[in-house]
């Protein structure tokens, strides 16, 4: 996977690849920014006790530069992934596992970011018209205003009701099956994990290997290691007085042949010869080629004239 900018197929412009926005580089950074936005807004609202909570949110949104985020990328294919991932990261903070205040800020952010998409531009700028949302989260989101019953959260009810009404009337939400079925694409964020090369070298060789298909780097490293071991083995000289594998093989073979009946060896030679001729006739259909039959016939004739030959069994 490459997260580096690359040229487009049409005009040769340098653009970010779509998988950049599903990688840990963007996902983790945006999650941290959403946390910072939530803390800043909570701090400002607690100190000011503003009567218009959404107006206070917009001032913090603009002061931290969030209003420029919508112009981060312009390539259509990459922009589709950018918008989808950003809206999804706001949406993931609106689950029942989060505190009500975090859900409020996430809803404010999702609403502001979605309706900040420029329209009627020249040239036209790509935008999304729907936000995928799991069914269980959609149900809990519709009942979210009813949970704002504490004195601290009651001032948010009018803004939350207005935003949800606007989103529902515009049919923004695209409902998908429950979140436990993993219906969003990609299933989990981040999908690509970026690992710095310096951290890879810092990991010792005793680290457990990851499950799955080996990378090209792992395959190349294993191939070099195997080649070096083979070269070392070939350059080694056998110890003085030691027997090689071929010597052991010849010794065991002679012992075996000495205990086998000579008629059985002749029968095996004849069977091999006949099967080889049948195979040549079937495959080549008379198109030529000796298929090694000459070597077999020569070995059989040597067995008949020499006592130290075993015919086909003498061939390597």
Tab-separated table of C-alpha atoms in Angstrom:
chain	number	residue	atom	x	y	z
A	1	UNK	CA	0.000	0.000	0.000
A	2	UNK	CA	1.246	3.462	-0.931
A	3	UNK	CA	0.067	6.474	1.047
A	4	UNK	CA	2.211	8.907	-0.922
A	5	UNK	CA	0.677	11.373	-3.379
A	6	UNK	CA	0.418	10.045	-6.928
A	7	UNK	CA	-0.587	11.487	-10.330
A	8	UNK	CA	-4.127	11.136	-11.583
A	9	UNK	CA	-4.912	9.195	-14.734
A	10	UNK	CA	-6.359	12.225	-16.573
A	11	UNK	CA	-4.398	15.455	-16.104
A	12	UNK	CA	-1.289	14.218	-14.336
A	13	UNK	CA	-1.977	16.301	-11.231
A	14	UNK	CA	-0.543	15.208	-7.901
A	15	UNK	CA	-3.326	14.034	-5.577
A	16	UNK	CA	-3.646	12.067	-2.390
A	17	UNK	CA	-4.662	8.453	-2.890
A	18	UNK	CA	-8.059	7.420	-1.414
A	19	UNK	CA	-6.498	4.916	0.991
A	20	UNK	CA	-4.700	7.797	2.717
A	21	UNK	CA	-8.012	8.806	4.325
A	22	UNK	CA	-8.703	5.312	5.662
A	23	UNK	CA	-5.168	4.914	6.987
A	24	UNK	CA	-3.991	5.479	10.534
A	25	UNK	CA	-2.272	8.701	9.454
A	26	UNK	CA	-5.551	10.510	8.796
A	27	UNK	CA	-7.942	8.560	11.016
A	28	UNK	CA	-5.933	8.885	14.214
A	29	UNK	CA	-5.150	12.554	13.566
A	30	UNK	CA	-8.812	13.420	12.992
A	31	UNK	CA	-9.896	11.490	16.078
A	32	UNK	CA	-7.415	13.516	18.125
A	33	UNK	CA	-8.732	16.736	16.566
A	34	UNK	CA	-12.325	15.784	17.418
A	35	UNK	CA	-11.260	15.160	21.020
A	36	UNK	CA	-9.589	18.581	21.113
A	37	UNK	CA	-12.700	20.216	19.642
A	38	UNK	CA	-14.862	18.533	22.279
A	39	UNK	CA	-12.629	19.644	25.161
A	40	UNK	CA	-12.384	23.230	23.874
A	41	UNK	CA	-16.129	23.510	23.454
A	42	UNK	CA	-16.837	21.948	26.856
A	43	UNK	CA	-14.438	24.368	28.500
A	44	UNK	CA	-15.872	27.404	26.698
A	45	UNK	CA	-19.491	26.422	27.365
A	46	UNK	CA	-18.838	25.740	31.055
A	47	UNK	CA	-17.185	29.136	31.535
A	48	UNK	CA	-19.593	31.179	29.406
A	49	UNK	CA	-22.946	29.399	29.912
A	50	UNK	CA	-23.970	30.716	26.492
A	51	UNK	CA	-27.691	30.928	25.723
A	52	UNK	CA	-27.007	29.916	22.110
A	53	UNK	CA	-24.832	26.771	22.333
A	54	UNK	CA	-24.643	26.209	18.559
A	55	UNK	CA	-23.415	29.758	17.901
A	56	UNK	CA	-20.652	29.164	20.437
A	57	UNK	CA	-19.774	25.912	18.660
A	58	UNK	CA	-19.519	27.671	15.270
A	59	UNK	CA	-17.147	30.284	16.707
A	60	UNK	CA	-14.840	27.559	18.069
A	61	UNK	CA	-15.205	25.589	14.819
A	62	UNK	CA	-13.965	28.545	12.790
A	63	UNK	CA	-11.309	29.663	15.280
A	64	UNK	CA	-9.638	26.239	15.072
A	65	UNK	CA	-9.742	26.186	11.270
A	66	UNK	CA	-12.324	23.438	10.849
A	67	UNK	CA	-14.132	25.459	8.163
A	68	UNK	CA	-11.137	24.900	5.838
A	69	UNK	CA	-11.255	21.101	6.197
A	70	UNK	CA	-13.890	20.752	3.471
A	71	UNK	CA	-11.316	22.008	0.932
A	72	UNK	CA	-8.628	19.466	1.839
A	73	UNK	CA	-8.833	17.561	-1.453
A	74	UNK	CA	-10.572	18.168	-4.805
A	75	UNK	CA	-10.023	14.984	-6.841
A	76	UNK	CA	-13.415	13.285	-7.174
A	77	UNK	CA	-12.340	9.731	-6.335
A	78	UNK	CA	-10.216	10.791	-3.372
A	79	UNK	CA	-12.755	13.364	-2.182
A	80	UNK	CA	-15.475	10.714	-1.975
A	81	UNK	CA	-13.338	8.666	0.439
A	82	UNK	CA	-12.330	11.806	2.360
A	83	UNK	CA	-15.933	12.942	2.938
A	84	UNK	CA	-17.170	9.462	3.780
A	85	UNK	CA	-14.405	8.816	6.332
A	86	UNK	CA	-14.684	12.246	7.975
A	87	UNK	CA	-18.457	11.993	8.420
A	88	UNK	CA	-18.075	8.460	9.743
A	89	UNK	CA	-15.541	9.576	12.358
A	90	UNK	CA	-18.004	12.194	13.617
A	91	UNK	CA	-20.754	9.598	13.582
A	92	UNK	CA	-18.743	7.100	15.646
A	93	UNK	CA	-18.649	9.601	18.540
A	94	UNK	CA	-22.461	9.687	18.637
A	95	UNK	CA	-22.919	6.180	20.028
A	96	UNK	CA	-24.469	5.474	23.411
A	97	UNK	CA	-21.040	4.529	24.755
A	98	UNK	CA	-20.002	8.198	24.618
A	99	UNK	CA	-21.039	10.868	27.101
A	100	UNK	CA	-24.047	13.037	26.125
A	101	UNK	CA	-21.827	16.116	25.782
A	102	UNK	CA	-19.485	14.279	23.388
A	103	UNK	CA	-22.487	13.148	21.334
A	104	UNK	CA	-23.724	16.745	21.146
A	105	UNK	CA	-20.387	18.059	19.857
A	106	UNK	CA	-20.141	15.178	17.357
A	107	UNK	CA	-23.653	15.936	16.037
A	108	UNK	CA	-22.821	19.636	15.756
A	109	UNK	CA	-19.643	18.745	13.865
A	110	UNK	CA	-21.341	16.275	11.518
A	111	UNK	CA	-24.129	18.764	10.741
A	112	UNK	CA	-21.741	21.663	10.144
A	113	UNK	CA	-19.311	19.645	8.026
A	114	UNK	CA	-22.047	18.058	5.896
A	115	UNK	CA	-23.836	21.327	5.107
A	116	UNK	CA	-20.537	23.129	4.488
A	117	UNK	CA	-20.136	21.287	1.182
A	118	UNK	CA	-19.924	23.920	-1.563
A	119	UNK	CA	-22.673	23.841	-4.189
A	120	UNK	CA	-22.962	25.557	-7.523
A	121	UNK	CA	-19.211	26.014	-7.929
A	122	UNK	CA	-17.449	26.240	-11.280
A	123	UNK	CA	-15.904	23.827	-11.917
A	124	UNK	CA	-18.303	21.685	-9.861
A	125	UNK	CA	-16.898	20.229	-6.636
A	126	UNK	CA	-17.893	16.694	-5.725
A	127	UNK	CA	-20.066	16.256	-2.639
A	128	UNK	CA	-21.971	13.469	-0.899
A	129	UNK	CA	-25.726	13.546	-0.390
A	130	UNK	CA	-26.073	10.696	2.110
A	131	UNK	CA	-24.422	9.504	5.304
A	132	UNK	CA	-24.455	5.715	5.917
A	133	UNK	CA	-25.606	4.922	9.466
A	134	UNK	CA	-26.248	1.527	11.136
A	135	UNK	CA	-29.850	0.851	12.101
A	136	UNK	CA	-29.207	0.586	15.856
A	137	UNK	CA	-27.349	3.901	15.884
A	138	UNK	CA	-30.083	5.545	13.838
A	139	UNK	CA	-32.726	4.478	16.369
A	140	UNK	CA	-30.707	5.762	19.330
A	141	UNK	CA	-29.960	9.027	17.504
A	142	UNK	CA	-33.636	9.753	16.917
A	143	UNK	CA	-34.361	9.359	20.624
A	144	UNK	CA	-31.268	11.355	21.650
A	145	UNK	CA	-33.141	14.633	22.502
A	146	UNK	CA	-35.202	12.752	25.071
A	147	UNK	CA	-32.037	11.936	27.051
A	148	UNK	CA	-31.095	15.612	27.527
A	149	UNK	CA	-32.988	16.066	30.784
A	150	UNK	CA	-30.320	17.416	33.162
A	151	UNK	CA	-30.140	21.193	33.766
A	152	UNK	CA	-26.737	21.319	32.066
A	153	UNK	CA	-27.988	19.587	28.898
A	154	UNK	CA	-31.518	21.010	28.566
A	155	UNK	CA	-30.319	24.188	26.754
A	156	UNK	CA	-29.083	21.936	23.933
A	157	UNK	CA	-32.502	20.430	23.204
A	158	UNK	CA	-33.764	23.086	20.746
A	159	UNK	CA	-30.557	22.929	18.694
A	160	UNK	CA	-30.477	19.125	18.703
A	161	UNK	CA	-34.135	18.879	17.671
A	162	UNK	CA	-33.622	21.397	14.857
A	163	UNK	CA	-30.518	19.601	13.525
A	164	UNK	CA	-32.109	16.146	13.626
A	165	UNK	CA	-35.281	17.455	11.998
A	166	UNK	CA	-33.233	19.041	9.229
A	167	UNK	CA	-31.238	15.853	8.629
A	168	UNK	CA	-34.345	13.657	8.627
A	169	UNK	CA	-36.372	15.940	6.354
A	170	UNK	CA	-33.503	16.091	3.854
A	171	UNK	CA	-33.239	12.273	4.030
A	172	UNK	CA	-29.517	12.539	4.664
A	173	UNK	CA	-29.138	9.255	6.509
A	174	UNK	CA	-28.709	6.071	4.471
A	175	UNK	CA	-29.715	3.275	6.856
A	176	UNK	CA	-27.663	0.059	6.762
A	177	UNK	CA	-27.938	-3.099	8.926
A	178	UNK	CA	-26.831	-3.131	12.551
A	179	UNK	CA	-23.308	-2.092	13.460
A	180	UNK	CA	-22.402	-5.544	14.842
A	181	UNK	CA	-22.728	-6.944	11.301
A	182	UNK	CA	-19.897	-4.752	10.023
A	183	UNK	CA	-21.812	-3.343	7.042
A	184	UNK	CA	-19.841	-0.095	6.715
A	185	UNK	CA	-17.012	0.043	4.173
A	186	UNK	CA	-14.322	-0.366	5.337
A	187	UNK	CA	-15.455	-2.558	8.192
A	188	UNK	CA	-12.994	-1.019	10.667
A	189	UNK	CA	-11.060	2.236	10.778
A	190	UNK	CA	-8.199	2.604	10.269
A	191	UNK	CA	-7.981	-0.014	7.542
A	192	UNK	CA	-4.306	0.632	6.689
A	193	UNK	CA	-1.796	0.889	9.523
A	194	UNK	CA	1.198	3.087	8.758
A	195	UNK	CA	4.418	1.903	10.411
A	196	UNK	CA	7.451	4.161	10.395
A	197	UNK	CA	10.548	2.497	8.924
A	198	UNK	CA	12.651	3.497	11.937
A	199	UNK	CA	10.270	1.699	14.272
A	200	UNK	CA	10.443	-1.410	12.068
A	201	UNK	CA	14.248	-1.560	12.404
A	202	UNK	CA	13.936	-1.023	16.154
A	203	UNK	CA	11.926	-4.201	16.592
A	204	UNK	CA	14.141	-7.119	17.531
A	205	UNK	CA	14.289	-10.388	15.670
A	206	UNK	CA	12.593	-12.103	18.630
A	207	UNK	CA	9.318	-10.247	17.986
A	208	UNK	CA	6.437	-12.603	17.130
A	209	UNK	CA	5.543	-12.755	13.463
A	210	UNK	CA	2.240	-11.373	12.273
A	211	UNK	CA	-0.345	-13.764	10.934
A	212	UNK	CA	-1.264	-13.616	7.286
A	213	UNK	CA	0.452	-13.438	3.949
A	214	UNK	CA	4.189	-12.534	4.106
A	215	UNK	CA	5.211	-9.210	2.605
A	216	UNK	CA	7.570	-8.802	-0.344
A	217	UNK	CA	10.279	-7.646	2.061
A	218	UNK	CA	9.897	-10.808	4.160
A	219	UNK	CA	10.045	-13.005	1.043
A	220	UNK	CA	13.178	-11.259	-0.244
A	221	UNK	CA	14.876	-11.493	3.159
A	222	UNK	CA	14.077	-15.208	3.410
A	223	UNK	CA	15.317	-15.842	-0.140
A	224	UNK	CA	18.640	-14.086	0.546
A	225	UNK	CA	19.108	-16.026	3.758
A	226	UNK	CA	18.416	-19.353	2.039
A	227	UNK	CA	20.780	-18.511	-0.825
A	228	UNK	CA	23.587	-17.604	1.585
A	229	UNK	CA	23.108	-20.826	3.527
A	230	UNK	CA	23.188	-22.826	0.290
A	231	UNK	CA	26.419	-21.144	-0.842
A	232	UNK	CA	28.036	-21.847	2.518
A	233	UNK	CA	26.972	-25.477	2.347
A	234	UNK	CA	28.357	-25.887	-1.185
A	235	UNK	CA	31.716	-24.392	-0.248
A	236	UNK	CA	32.147	-26.669	2.755
A	237	UNK	CA	34.494	-29.601	2.309
A	238	UNK	CA	33.503	-32.931	3.825
A	239	UNK	CA	35.632	-34.012	6.805
A	240	UNK	CA	38.462	-36.417	6.133
A	241	UNK	CA	37.332	-40.007	6.237
A	242	UNK	CA	33.641	-39.129	6.148
A	243	UNK	CA	31.258	-40.657	3.631
A	244	UNK	CA	29.111	-38.562	1.345
A	245	UNK	CA	25.406	-39.066	0.772
A	246	UNK	CA	26.129	-40.664	-2.620
A	247	UNK	CA	28.511	-43.199	-1.040
A	248	UNK	CA	25.860	-44.152	1.513
A	249	UNK	CA	23.256	-44.441	-1.210
A	250	UNK	CA	25.460	-46.736	-3.342
A	251	UNK	CA	26.302	-48.886	-0.321
A	252	UNK	CA	22.637	-49.353	0.660
A	253	UNK	CA	21.722	-50.014	-2.962
A	254	UNK	CA	24.315	-52.774	-3.342
A	255	UNK	CA	23.121	-54.407	-0.125
A	256	UNK	CA	19.533	-54.300	-1.364
A	257	UNK	CA	20.358	-55.725	-4.798
A	258	UNK	CA	22.395	-58.529	-3.293
A	259	UNK	CA	19.300	-59.722	-1.430
A	260	UNK	CA	16.861	-59.400	-4.351
A	261	UNK	CA	16.211	-62.300	-6.732
A	262	UNK	CA	17.798	-61.714	-10.185
A	263	UNK	CA	14.616	-62.837	-11.980
A	264	UNK	CA	12.648	-60.123	-10.178
A	265	UNK	CA	15.142	-57.508	-11.394
A	266	UNK	CA	14.785	-58.769	-14.979
A	267	UNK	CA	11.017	-58.675	-14.686
A	268	UNK	CA	11.122	-55.078	-13.378
A	269	UNK	CA	13.371	-54.004	-16.240
A	270	UNK	CA	11.069	-55.534	-18.822
A	271	UNK	CA	7.996	-53.909	-17.238
A	272	UNK	CA	9.611	-50.462	-17.250
A	273	UNK	CA	10.655	-50.913	-20.868
A	274	UNK	CA	7.156	-51.892	-22.017
A	275	UNK	CA	5.393	-49.093	-20.078
A	276	UNK	CA	7.778	-46.533	-21.496
A	277	UNK	CA	7.057	-47.645	-25.054
A	278	UNK	CA	3.292	-47.514	-24.378
A	279	UNK	CA	3.579	-43.988	-22.963
A	280	UNK	CA	5.524	-42.790	-25.995
A	281	UNK	CA	2.930	-44.242	-28.352
A	282	UNK	CA	0.006	-42.609	-26.539
A	283	UNK	CA	1.485	-39.147	-25.973
A	284	UNK	CA	3.512	-38.535	-29.117
A	285	UNK	CA	1.158	-40.509	-31.412
A	286	UNK	CA	4.144	-41.491	-33.555
A	287	UNK	CA	5.529	-37.948	-33.824
A	288	UNK	CA	9.052	-39.040	-32.918
A	289	UNK	CA	11.285	-38.744	-29.888
A	290	UNK	CA	13.015	-41.619	-28.141
A	291	UNK	CA	11.724	-40.708	-24.631
A	292	UNK	CA	14.935	-42.158	-23.153
A	293	UNK	CA	14.120	-45.626	-24.427
A	294	UNK	CA	17.593	-45.956	-25.896
A	295	UNK	CA	19.151	-45.419	-22.436
A	296	UNK	CA	16.794	-48.018	-20.958
A	297	UNK	CA	17.542	-50.573	-23.674
A	298	UNK	CA	21.278	-49.950	-23.315
A	299	UNK	CA	21.052	-50.444	-19.553
A	300	UNK	CA	19.123	-53.719	-20.033
A	301	UNK	CA	21.701	-55.022	-22.492
A	302	UNK	CA	24.522	-54.139	-20.068
A	303	UNK	CA	22.720	-56.100	-17.358
A	304	UNK	CA	22.628	-59.155	-19.610
A	305	UNK	CA	26.342	-58.909	-20.434
A	306	UNK	CA	27.739	-57.663	-17.120
A	307	UNK	CA	27.283	-59.071	-13.670
A	308	UNK	CA	27.687	-55.724	-11.859
A	309	UNK	CA	24.812	-53.985	-13.627
A	310	UNK	CA	21.163	-53.976	-12.562
A	311	UNK	CA	19.692	-52.552	-15.747
A	312	UNK	CA	17.237	-49.718	-15.248
A	313	UNK	CA	17.902	-49.761	-11.519
A	314	UNK	CA	21.468	-48.701	-12.200
A	315	UNK	CA	20.344	-45.449	-13.808
A	316	UNK	CA	20.262	-42.247	-11.721
